[in-house]
mmCIF file of C-alpha atoms and ligand atoms in Angstrom:
data_model
loop_
_atom_site.group_PDB
_atom_site.id
_atom_site.type_symbol
_atom_site.label_atom_id
_atom_site.label_comp_id
_atom_site.label_asym_id
_atom_site.label_seq_id
_atom_site.Cartn_x
_atom_site.Cartn_y
_atom_site.Cartn_z
ATOM 1 C CA MET A 1 0.000 0.000 0.000
ATOM 2 C CA TYR A 2 1.207 3.460 -0.909
ATOM 3 C CA THR A 3 1.597 5.476 2.288
ATOM 4 C CA GLY A 4 2.970 8.735 0.958
ATOM 5 C CA LYS A 5 5.822 8.719 3.442
ATOM 6 C CA VAL A 6 8.949 10.084 1.786
ATOM 7 C CA LEU A 7 12.293 8.300 2.243
ATOM 8 C CA LYS A 8 14.710 9.751 4.777
ATOM 9 C CA ASP A 9 17.826 7.632 5.219
ATOM 10 C CA THR A 10 20.260 9.318 7.593
ATOM 11 C CA SER A 11 23.806 8.130 8.206
ATOM 12 C CA LYS A 12 24.376 7.312 11.854
ATOM 13 C CA TYR A 13 28.003 8.454 11.693
ATOM 14 C CA SER A 14 27.897 11.671 9.752
ATOM 15 C CA GLY A 15 24.297 12.584 10.448
ATOM 16 C CA ARG A 16 23.914 13.360 6.756
ATOM 17 C CA VAL A 17 20.875 12.336 4.757
ATOM 18 C CA ARG A 18 21.922 9.818 2.104
ATOM 19 C CA PRO A 19 21.359 11.303 -1.374
ATOM 20 C CA TRP A 20 18.994 8.638 -2.775
ATOM 21 C CA ARG A 21 16.632 11.189 -4.304
ATOM 22 C CA GLU A 22 19.328 13.301 -5.998
ATOM 23 C CA LYS A 23 21.075 10.213 -7.347
ATOM 24 C CA LYS A 24 17.845 8.709 -8.680
ATOM 25 C CA LEU A 25 16.929 11.990 -10.392
ATOM 26 C CA ASP A 26 20.363 12.060 -12.049
ATOM 27 C CA ASN A 27 19.965 8.383 -12.919
ATOM 28 C CA LEU A 28 16.752 9.203 -14.805
ATOM 29 C CA THR A 29 18.464 11.991 -16.743
ATOM 30 C CA TYR A 30 21.317 9.609 -17.502
ATOM 31 C CA ALA A 31 18.843 6.963 -18.750
ATOM 32 C CA GLN A 32 17.143 9.537 -20.943
ATOM 33 C CA TYR A 33 20.485 10.583 -22.447
ATOM 34 C CA LEU A 34 21.342 6.953 -23.169
ATOM 35 C CA GLU A 35 18.048 6.590 -24.966
ATOM 36 C CA VAL A 36 18.724 9.641 -27.136
ATOM 37 C CA LEU A 37 22.192 8.254 -27.898
ATOM 38 C CA GLN A 38 20.553 4.882 -28.705
ATOM 39 C CA PHE A 39 22.443 2.823 -26.158
ATOM 40 C CA LYS A 40 20.535 -0.434 -25.695
ATOM 41 C CA LYS A 41 20.953 -0.399 -21.925
ATOM 42 C CA ALA A 42 18.830 2.758 -21.480
ATOM 43 C CA ASN A 43 15.767 0.866 -20.200
ATOM 44 C CA ARG A 44 17.805 -1.260 -17.833
ATOM 45 C CA VAL A 45 19.442 1.862 -16.413
ATOM 46 C CA ARG A 46 16.047 3.503 -15.891
ATOM 47 C CA ASP A 47 14.983 0.596 -13.636
ATOM 48 C CA CYS A 48 18.065 0.951 -11.431
ATOM 49 C CA GLY A 49 17.178 1.287 -7.740
ATOM 50 C CA ASP A 50 13.469 1.631 -8.502
ATOM 51 C CA VAL A 51 12.432 -0.250 -5.371
ATOM 52 C CA LEU A 52 14.564 -0.065 -2.242
ATOM 53 C CA GLN A 53 14.191 -2.390 0.715
ATOM 54 C CA PHE A 54 15.848 -1.453 3.971
ATOM 55 C CA SER A 55 16.301 -3.311 7.213
ATOM 56 C CA VAL A 56 15.783 -1.134 10.239
ATOM 57 C CA ASN A 57 17.338 -1.496 13.679
ATOM 58 C CA GLU A 58 18.273 0.845 16.509
ATOM 59 C CA ASP A 59 21.163 2.261 14.489
ATOM 60 C CA GLY A 60 18.984 3.310 11.598
ATOM 61 C CA MET A 61 18.379 2.003 8.112
ATOM 62 C CA LYS A 62 20.553 -0.224 6.018
ATOM 63 C CA LEU A 63 19.954 -1.115 2.380
ATOM 64 C CA TYR A 64 18.766 -4.701 2.300
ATOM 65 C CA GLN A 65 17.691 -5.350 -1.245
ATOM 66 C CA THR A 66 17.360 -3.594 -4.567
ATOM 67 C CA TRP A 67 18.310 -4.007 -8.210
ATOM 68 C CA PHE A 68 21.232 -1.978 -9.526
ATOM 69 C CA CYS A 69 22.020 -1.620 -13.255
ATOM 70 C CA HIS A 70 25.819 -1.626 -12.673
ATOM 71 C CA SER A 71 26.426 0.789 -15.524
ATOM 72 C CA ARG A 72 29.763 2.511 -14.915
ATOM 73 C CA LEU A 73 28.450 6.060 -15.210
ATOM 74 C CA CYS A 74 25.065 5.477 -13.552
ATOM 75 C CA PRO A 75 24.838 8.112 -10.793
ATOM 76 C CA LEU A 76 23.245 5.651 -8.336
ATOM 77 C CA CYS A 77 25.705 2.860 -9.055
ATOM 78 C CA SER A 78 28.791 5.074 -9.117
ATOM 79 C CA TRP A 79 27.783 6.575 -5.758
ATOM 80 C CA ARG A 80 27.449 3.093 -4.221
ATOM 81 C CA ARG A 81 30.710 2.033 -5.887
ATOM 82 C CA SER A 82 32.643 4.968 -4.443
ATOM 83 C CA LEU A 83 31.350 4.148 -0.934
ATOM 84 C CA LYS A 84 32.273 0.528 -1.407
ATOM 85 C CA ASN A 85 35.729 1.236 -2.850
ATOM 86 C CA SER A 86 36.601 3.659 -0.113
ATOM 87 C CA TYR A 87 35.467 1.304 2.650
ATOM 88 C CA GLU A 88 37.285 -1.685 1.156
ATOM 89 C CA LEU A 89 40.452 0.263 0.529
ATOM 90 C CA GLN A 90 40.510 1.350 4.155
ATOM 91 C CA GLN A 91 40.170 -2.296 5.207
ATOM 92 C CA ILE A 92 43.032 -3.299 2.907
ATOM 93 C CA LEU A 93 45.245 -0.462 4.154
ATOM 94 C CA ASP A 94 44.503 -1.338 7.784
ATOM 95 C CA VAL A 95 45.835 -4.845 7.188
ATOM 96 C CA ALA A 96 48.814 -3.530 5.217
ATOM 97 C CA HIS A 97 49.620 -1.057 7.974
ATOM 98 C CA SER A 98 49.635 -3.761 10.653
ATOM 99 C CA LYS A 99 51.607 -6.216 8.497
ATOM 100 C CA TYR A 100 54.170 -3.670 7.290
ATOM 101 C CA PRO A 101 54.275 -1.048 10.038
ATOM 102 C CA ASN A 102 57.473 0.510 8.693
ATOM 103 C CA ALA A 103 56.425 0.761 5.075
ATOM 104 C CA ILE A 104 56.460 4.113 3.333
ATOM 105 C CA TYR A 105 53.354 5.296 1.513
ATOM 106 C CA LEU A 106 53.629 7.440 -1.585
ATOM 107 C CA PHE A 107 50.863 9.147 -3.474
ATOM 108 C CA LEU A 108 51.661 9.395 -7.167
ATOM 109 C CA THR A 109 49.600 11.194 -9.794
ATOM 110 C CA LEU A 110 50.426 10.561 -13.447
ATOM 111 C CA THR A 111 49.033 12.743 -16.188
ATOM 112 C CA GLU A 112 49.356 13.339 -19.884
ATOM 113 C CA GLU A 113 47.930 15.725 -22.460
ATOM 114 C CA ASN A 114 44.134 15.768 -22.713
ATOM 115 C CA SER A 115 42.277 13.449 -25.067
ATOM 116 C CA GLU A 116 40.274 14.872 -27.930
ATOM 117 C CA LEU A 117 36.894 13.425 -28.851
ATOM 118 C CA GLY A 118 37.390 9.868 -30.075
ATOM 119 C CA GLU A 119 40.745 9.373 -28.336
ATOM 120 C CA LEU A 120 39.753 8.545 -24.778
ATOM 121 C CA LYS A 121 39.360 4.781 -25.067
ATOM 122 C CA LEU A 122 42.767 4.156 -26.610
ATOM 123 C CA ASN A 123 44.521 6.604 -24.291
ATOM 124 C CA LEU A 124 43.047 4.966 -21.192
ATOM 125 C CA LYS A 125 44.061 1.552 -22.428
ATOM 126 C CA ASN A 126 47.607 2.677 -23.187
ATOM 127 C CA MET A 127 47.874 4.545 -19.896
ATOM 128 C CA ASN A 128 46.998 1.354 -18.029
ATOM 129 C CA SER A 129 49.614 -0.750 -19.729
ATOM 130 C CA SER A 130 52.144 2.060 -19.240
ATOM 131 C CA VAL A 131 51.457 2.113 -15.499
ATOM 132 C CA ARG A 132 52.094 -1.631 -15.347
ATOM 133 C CA ARG A 133 55.344 -1.080 -17.246
ATOM 134 C CA LEU A 134 56.369 1.694 -14.869
ATOM 135 C CA MET A 135 55.729 -0.527 -11.835
ATOM 136 C CA GLN A 136 58.065 -3.129 -13.349
ATOM 137 C CA TYR A 137 60.979 -0.759 -13.853
ATOM 138 C CA LYS A 138 63.866 -1.991 -11.735
ATOM 139 C CA LYS A 139 64.247 1.306 -9.901
ATOM 140 C CA VAL A 140 60.599 1.123 -8.809
ATOM 141 C CA ALA A 141 60.136 -2.637 -8.357
ATOM 142 C CA LYS A 142 63.234 -2.836 -6.161
ATOM 143 C CA ASN A 143 61.496 -1.058 -3.290
ATOM 144 C CA MET A 144 57.814 -1.292 -4.144
ATOM 145 C CA ILE A 145 55.818 -3.932 -2.268
ATOM 146 C CA GLY A 146 52.324 -3.068 -3.384
ATOM 147 C CA TYR A 147 50.138 -0.537 -5.123
ATOM 148 C CA VAL A 148 46.621 0.413 -6.010
ATOM 149 C CA ARG A 149 45.889 2.588 -8.996
ATOM 150 C CA SER A 150 42.715 4.326 -10.037
ATOM 151 C CA SER A 151 41.863 6.185 -13.196
ATOM 152 C CA GLU A 152 40.017 9.461 -13.175
ATOM 153 C CA ILE A 153 38.696 11.653 -15.939
ATOM 154 C CA THR A 154 37.695 15.290 -15.776
ATOM 155 C CA VAL A 155 35.976 17.061 -18.627
ATOM 156 C CA ASN A 156 36.846 20.376 -20.206
ATOM 157 C CA ARG A 157 33.587 21.585 -21.740
ATOM 158 C CA LYS A 158 35.045 24.547 -23.545
ATOM 159 C CA ASN A 159 36.839 22.487 -26.147
ATOM 160 C CA TYR A 160 35.472 18.992 -25.435
ATOM 161 C CA THR A 161 38.724 17.545 -24.201
ATOM 162 C CA PHE A 162 39.161 14.957 -21.483
ATOM 163 C CA HIS A 163 41.813 15.006 -18.812
ATOM 164 C CA GLN A 164 42.551 11.358 -18.059
ATOM 165 C CA HIS A 165 44.956 10.756 -15.200
ATOM 166 C CA MET A 166 46.003 8.046 -12.777
ATOM 167 C CA HIS A 167 46.283 8.100 -9.010
ATOM 168 C CA LEU A 168 48.535 5.546 -7.369
ATOM 169 C CA LEU A 169 49.026 4.707 -3.760
ATOM 170 C CA LEU A 170 52.398 2.979 -3.471
ATOM 171 C CA LEU A 171 53.633 0.917 -0.570
ATOM 172 C CA MET A 172 57.433 1.088 -0.437
ATOM 173 C CA LYS A 173 60.131 -0.557 1.651
ATOM 174 C CA THR A 174 61.906 1.739 4.113
ATOM 175 C CA SER A 175 65.063 1.318 2.023
ATOM 176 C CA TYR A 176 63.426 3.588 -0.562
ATOM 177 C CA PHE A 177 64.836 6.509 1.365
ATOM 178 C CA ASN A 178 68.407 5.247 1.037
ATOM 179 C CA SER A 179 70.208 7.834 -1.022
ATOM 180 C CA SER A 180 70.971 5.453 -3.864
ATOM 181 C CA ASP A 181 67.393 4.221 -4.222
ATOM 182 C CA TYR A 182 65.440 7.403 -3.660
ATOM 183 C CA LEU A 183 63.613 8.715 -6.736
ATOM 184 C CA THR A 184 63.178 12.444 -7.156
ATOM 185 C CA LYS A 185 60.161 13.987 -8.788
ATOM 186 C CA ASN A 186 62.238 14.495 -11.892
ATOM 187 C CA ASP A 187 63.098 10.775 -11.937
ATOM 188 C CA TRP A 188 59.386 9.966 -11.847
ATOM 189 C CA VAL A 189 58.725 12.412 -14.702
ATOM 190 C CA LYS A 190 61.440 10.803 -16.823
ATOM 191 C CA MET A 191 60.288 7.263 -16.035
ATOM 192 C CA TRP A 192 56.644 8.063 -16.784
ATOM 193 C CA ARG A 193 57.627 9.756 -20.012
ATOM 194 C CA ARG A 194 59.506 6.613 -21.033
ATOM 195 C CA ALA A 195 56.825 4.145 -19.889
ATOM 196 C CA ARG A 196 54.075 6.101 -21.645
ATOM 197 C CA LYS A 197 56.271 6.727 -24.714
ATOM 198 C CA LEU A 198 55.670 10.501 -24.686
ATOM 199 C CA ASP A 199 57.659 13.101 -26.569
ATOM 200 C CA TYR A 200 57.267 15.704 -23.801
ATOM 201 C CA ASP A 201 57.766 15.865 -20.030
ATOM 202 C CA PRO A 202 54.406 15.010 -18.452
ATOM 203 C CA VAL A 203 53.077 16.585 -15.261
ATOM 204 C CA VAL A 204 53.672 14.225 -12.341
ATOM 205 C CA ASP A 205 53.009 14.697 -8.663
ATOM 206 C CA ILE A 206 54.670 12.558 -6.028
ATOM 207 C CA ARG A 207 54.336 12.974 -2.293
ATOM 208 C CA LYS A 208 54.975 11.006 0.828
ATOM 209 C CA ILE A 209 52.012 10.292 3.041
ATOM 210 C CA ARG A 210 52.761 10.789 6.709
ATOM 211 C CA THR A 211 51.674 7.728 8.661
ATOM 212 C CA LYS A 212 53.559 8.351 11.883
ATOM 213 C CA SER A 213 52.316 11.776 12.774
ATOM 214 C CA LYS A 214 49.411 12.284 15.116
ATOM 215 C CA HIS A 215 47.006 12.486 12.216
ATOM 216 C CA GLY A 216 48.893 9.805 10.278
ATOM 217 C CA GLN A 217 46.084 7.343 9.942
ATOM 218 C CA SER A 218 43.705 9.961 8.681
ATOM 219 C CA ALA A 219 46.191 11.125 6.023
ATOM 220 C CA LEU A 220 46.262 7.550 4.782
ATOM 221 C CA VAL A 221 42.486 7.355 4.881
ATOM 222 C CA ASP A 222 42.316 10.606 2.905
ATOM 223 C CA SER A 223 44.583 9.147 0.247
ATOM 224 C CA ALA A 224 42.456 5.999 0.148
ATOM 225 C CA LYS A 225 39.425 8.185 -0.440
ATOM 226 C CA GLU A 226 41.223 10.101 -3.155
ATOM 227 C CA VAL A 227 42.024 6.827 -4.916
ATOM 228 C CA ALA A 228 38.526 5.392 -4.456
ATOM 229 C CA LYS A 229 36.470 8.399 -5.434
ATOM 230 C CA TYR A 230 34.327 8.791 -8.538
ATOM 231 C CA GLN A 231 36.011 7.899 -11.810
ATOM 232 C CA VAL A 232 34.049 10.720 -13.448
ATOM 233 C CA LYS A 233 31.936 13.174 -11.472
ATOM 234 C CA ASN A 234 28.213 13.050 -12.334
ATOM 235 C CA SER A 235 28.305 16.815 -12.755
ATOM 236 C CA ASP A 236 30.752 16.391 -15.642
ATOM 237 C CA TYR A 237 28.034 14.835 -17.825
ATOM 238 C CA ILE A 238 24.755 15.848 -16.202
ATOM 239 C CA THR A 239 24.174 19.584 -16.351
ATOM 240 C CA THR A 240 21.410 21.795 -17.670
ATOM 241 C CA ASP A 241 23.052 21.874 -21.102
ATOM 242 C CA GLU A 242 21.673 18.715 -22.659
ATOM 243 C CA LYS A 243 23.242 19.158 -26.070
ATOM 244 C CA SER A 244 26.717 19.435 -24.650
ATOM 245 C CA ASP A 245 26.060 16.647 -22.079
ATOM 246 C CA LEU A 246 25.256 14.252 -24.913
ATOM 247 C CA ILE A 247 28.562 14.905 -26.670
ATOM 248 C CA VAL A 248 30.487 14.380 -23.429
ATOM 249 C CA LEU A 249 28.530 11.308 -22.343
ATOM 250 C CA ASN A 250 28.854 9.593 -25.705
ATOM 251 C CA GLU A 251 32.646 9.859 -25.507
ATOM 252 C CA LEU A 252 32.770 8.749 -21.853
ATOM 253 C CA GLU A 253 30.537 5.711 -22.432
ATOM 254 C CA LYS A 254 32.684 4.544 -25.313
ATOM 255 C CA GLY A 255 35.940 5.473 -23.613
ATOM 256 C CA LEU A 256 35.265 3.599 -20.398
ATOM 257 C CA GLN A 257 34.047 0.411 -22.036
ATOM 258 C CA GLY A 258 36.135 -2.516 -20.865
ATOM 259 C CA SER A 259 38.389 -0.402 -18.654
ATOM 260 C CA ARG A 260 38.933 -0.919 -14.937
ATOM 261 C CA GLN A 261 38.641 1.924 -12.480
ATOM 262 C CA LEU A 262 40.823 0.261 -9.855
ATOM 263 C CA SER A 263 43.624 -2.242 -10.060
ATOM 264 C CA PHE A 264 45.845 -3.703 -7.386
ATOM 265 C CA GLY A 265 49.386 -5.024 -7.362
ATOM 266 C CA GLY A 266 51.788 -6.774 -4.982
ATOM 267 C CA VAL A 267 50.815 -7.233 -1.352
ATOM 268 C CA LEU A 268 47.762 -4.982 -1.683
ATOM 269 C CA LYS A 269 46.415 -7.381 -4.298
ATOM 270 C CA ASP A 270 47.104 -10.338 -1.970
ATOM 271 C CA ILE A 271 45.467 -8.668 1.014
ATOM 272 C CA ARG A 272 42.426 -7.811 -1.073
ATOM 273 C CA HIS A 273 42.233 -11.418 -2.199
ATOM 274 C CA ASN A 274 42.611 -12.750 1.356
ATOM 275 C CA LEU A 275 39.827 -10.463 2.574
ATOM 276 C CA LEU A 276 37.714 -12.004 -0.226
ATOM 277 C CA LEU A 277 37.047 -8.524 -1.585
ATOM 278 C CA ASP A 278 37.739 -9.628 -5.155
ATOM 279 C CA LYS A 279 34.882 -12.126 -4.843
ATOM 280 C CA ASN A 280 32.075 -9.621 -4.365
ATOM 281 C CA GLU A 281 33.013 -6.867 -6.778
ATOM 282 C CA ASP A 282 29.467 -6.616 -8.079
ATOM 283 C CA ASP A 283 27.798 -6.271 -4.701
ATOM 284 C CA LEU A 284 26.638 -2.661 -4.482
ATOM 285 C CA ILE A 285 24.201 -3.386 -1.652
ATOM 286 C CA ASN A 286 26.672 -4.068 1.168
ATOM 287 C CA VAL A 287 29.063 -1.171 0.816
ATOM 288 C CA GLY A 288 29.945 -0.313 4.385
ATOM 289 C CA SER A 289 30.696 -1.726 7.799
ATOM 290 C CA SER A 290 28.851 -4.510 9.620
ATOM 291 C CA ASP A 291 26.572 -6.823 7.732
ATOM 292 C CA ASP A 292 25.254 -7.782 11.125
ATOM 293 C CA SER A 293 21.623 -8.682 10.758
ATOM 294 C CA ALA A 294 21.158 -8.937 14.529
ATOM 295 C CA GLY A 295 18.687 -6.552 16.000
ATOM 296 C CA ILE A 296 16.676 -6.015 12.850
ATOM 297 C CA VAL A 297 13.395 -4.629 14.001
ATOM 298 C CA LYS A 298 11.621 -4.581 10.671
ATOM 299 C CA LYS A 299 12.013 -4.208 6.951
ATOM 300 C CA VAL A 300 10.653 -1.270 5.001
ATOM 301 C CA MET A 301 10.144 -0.731 1.295
ATOM 302 C CA TYR A 302 10.271 2.436 -0.768
ATOM 303 C CA LYS A 303 9.399 2.844 -4.413
ATOM 304 C CA TRP A 304 10.370 5.679 -6.747
ATOM 305 C CA ASN A 305 7.333 7.818 -7.454
ATOM 306 C CA SER A 306 7.722 10.008 -10.520
ATOM 307 C CA SER A 307 4.795 12.289 -9.711
ATOM 308 C CA VAL A 308 6.317 13.152 -6.318
ATOM 309 C CA SER A 309 9.881 12.904 -7.667
ATOM 310 C CA ASP A 310 10.962 10.998 -4.584
ATOM 311 C CA TYR A 311 10.999 7.553 -2.972
ATOM 312 C CA VAL A 312 7.733 6.879 -1.200
ATOM 313 C CA SER A 313 6.982 4.200 1.380
ATOM 314 C CA TRP A 314 5.015 1.039 0.599
ATOM 315 C CA GLU A 315 3.742 -1.330 3.242
HETATM 316 ZN ZN1 ZN B 1 22.600 1.987 -11.797
#
């Protein structure tokens, strides 16, 4: 029965209302764009998160069941994926930190010139293989014990170019800071230029993450969040300018096909595997702490209502 009660799902930790409504509205715009661009999945995307079931206990609501479309750029799915990635990465880094308490963490950002329309797919593919090549260079591999890399794309609307870049969190042996092994920023620029086969010096950023300071753990968590965040921001392809959105979205859809947002290497890959996180990659329902079903008081169901433009309770 339709009760007319509008969904309000508040996070117990942050006190913030979870953005179901905003994400579903963007999802519907996204589905409409896909239809205009004649992508077959448009109808599937439109059904994403149409009915949400939550379990309720003293701590609040937790998503219990729904159907997600899993499209990479779906605003609902990419929101859930960023929560999931950030939570899982923190779990992985917690284990790494306890197993290798003296390891050094580096945050590396690798860039190149922007892609023009039609170039994104190939550039992303080549960037990925170049990162793998870079990680195998003797000077890097010698001290590197693990890494996670993510790809991110920002859009320049003025000239329809795409800034694809890679973030890497590197776990290094303490010997990295021996004078003979230490790599300067300029070394990283030269190595990336070689690995990516560029004829110019690319912009590279390398910094050490402090893990021993008072706020050490949170600096690491911040870097984990930076790595796990959205691959492309929704606002880069959903604006009020539909004509321009369609040009951008068409390129992003094609460019991201078959690519991976995150990839792991070395001990971080092993830890992820041991935590069984590589087994449930498609689970966008359980994206946070505690799957504890104890203390469930009841289950509630909400359905998207297009005349109200919000999720409304059904009983
Ligand atoms: Zn979706």
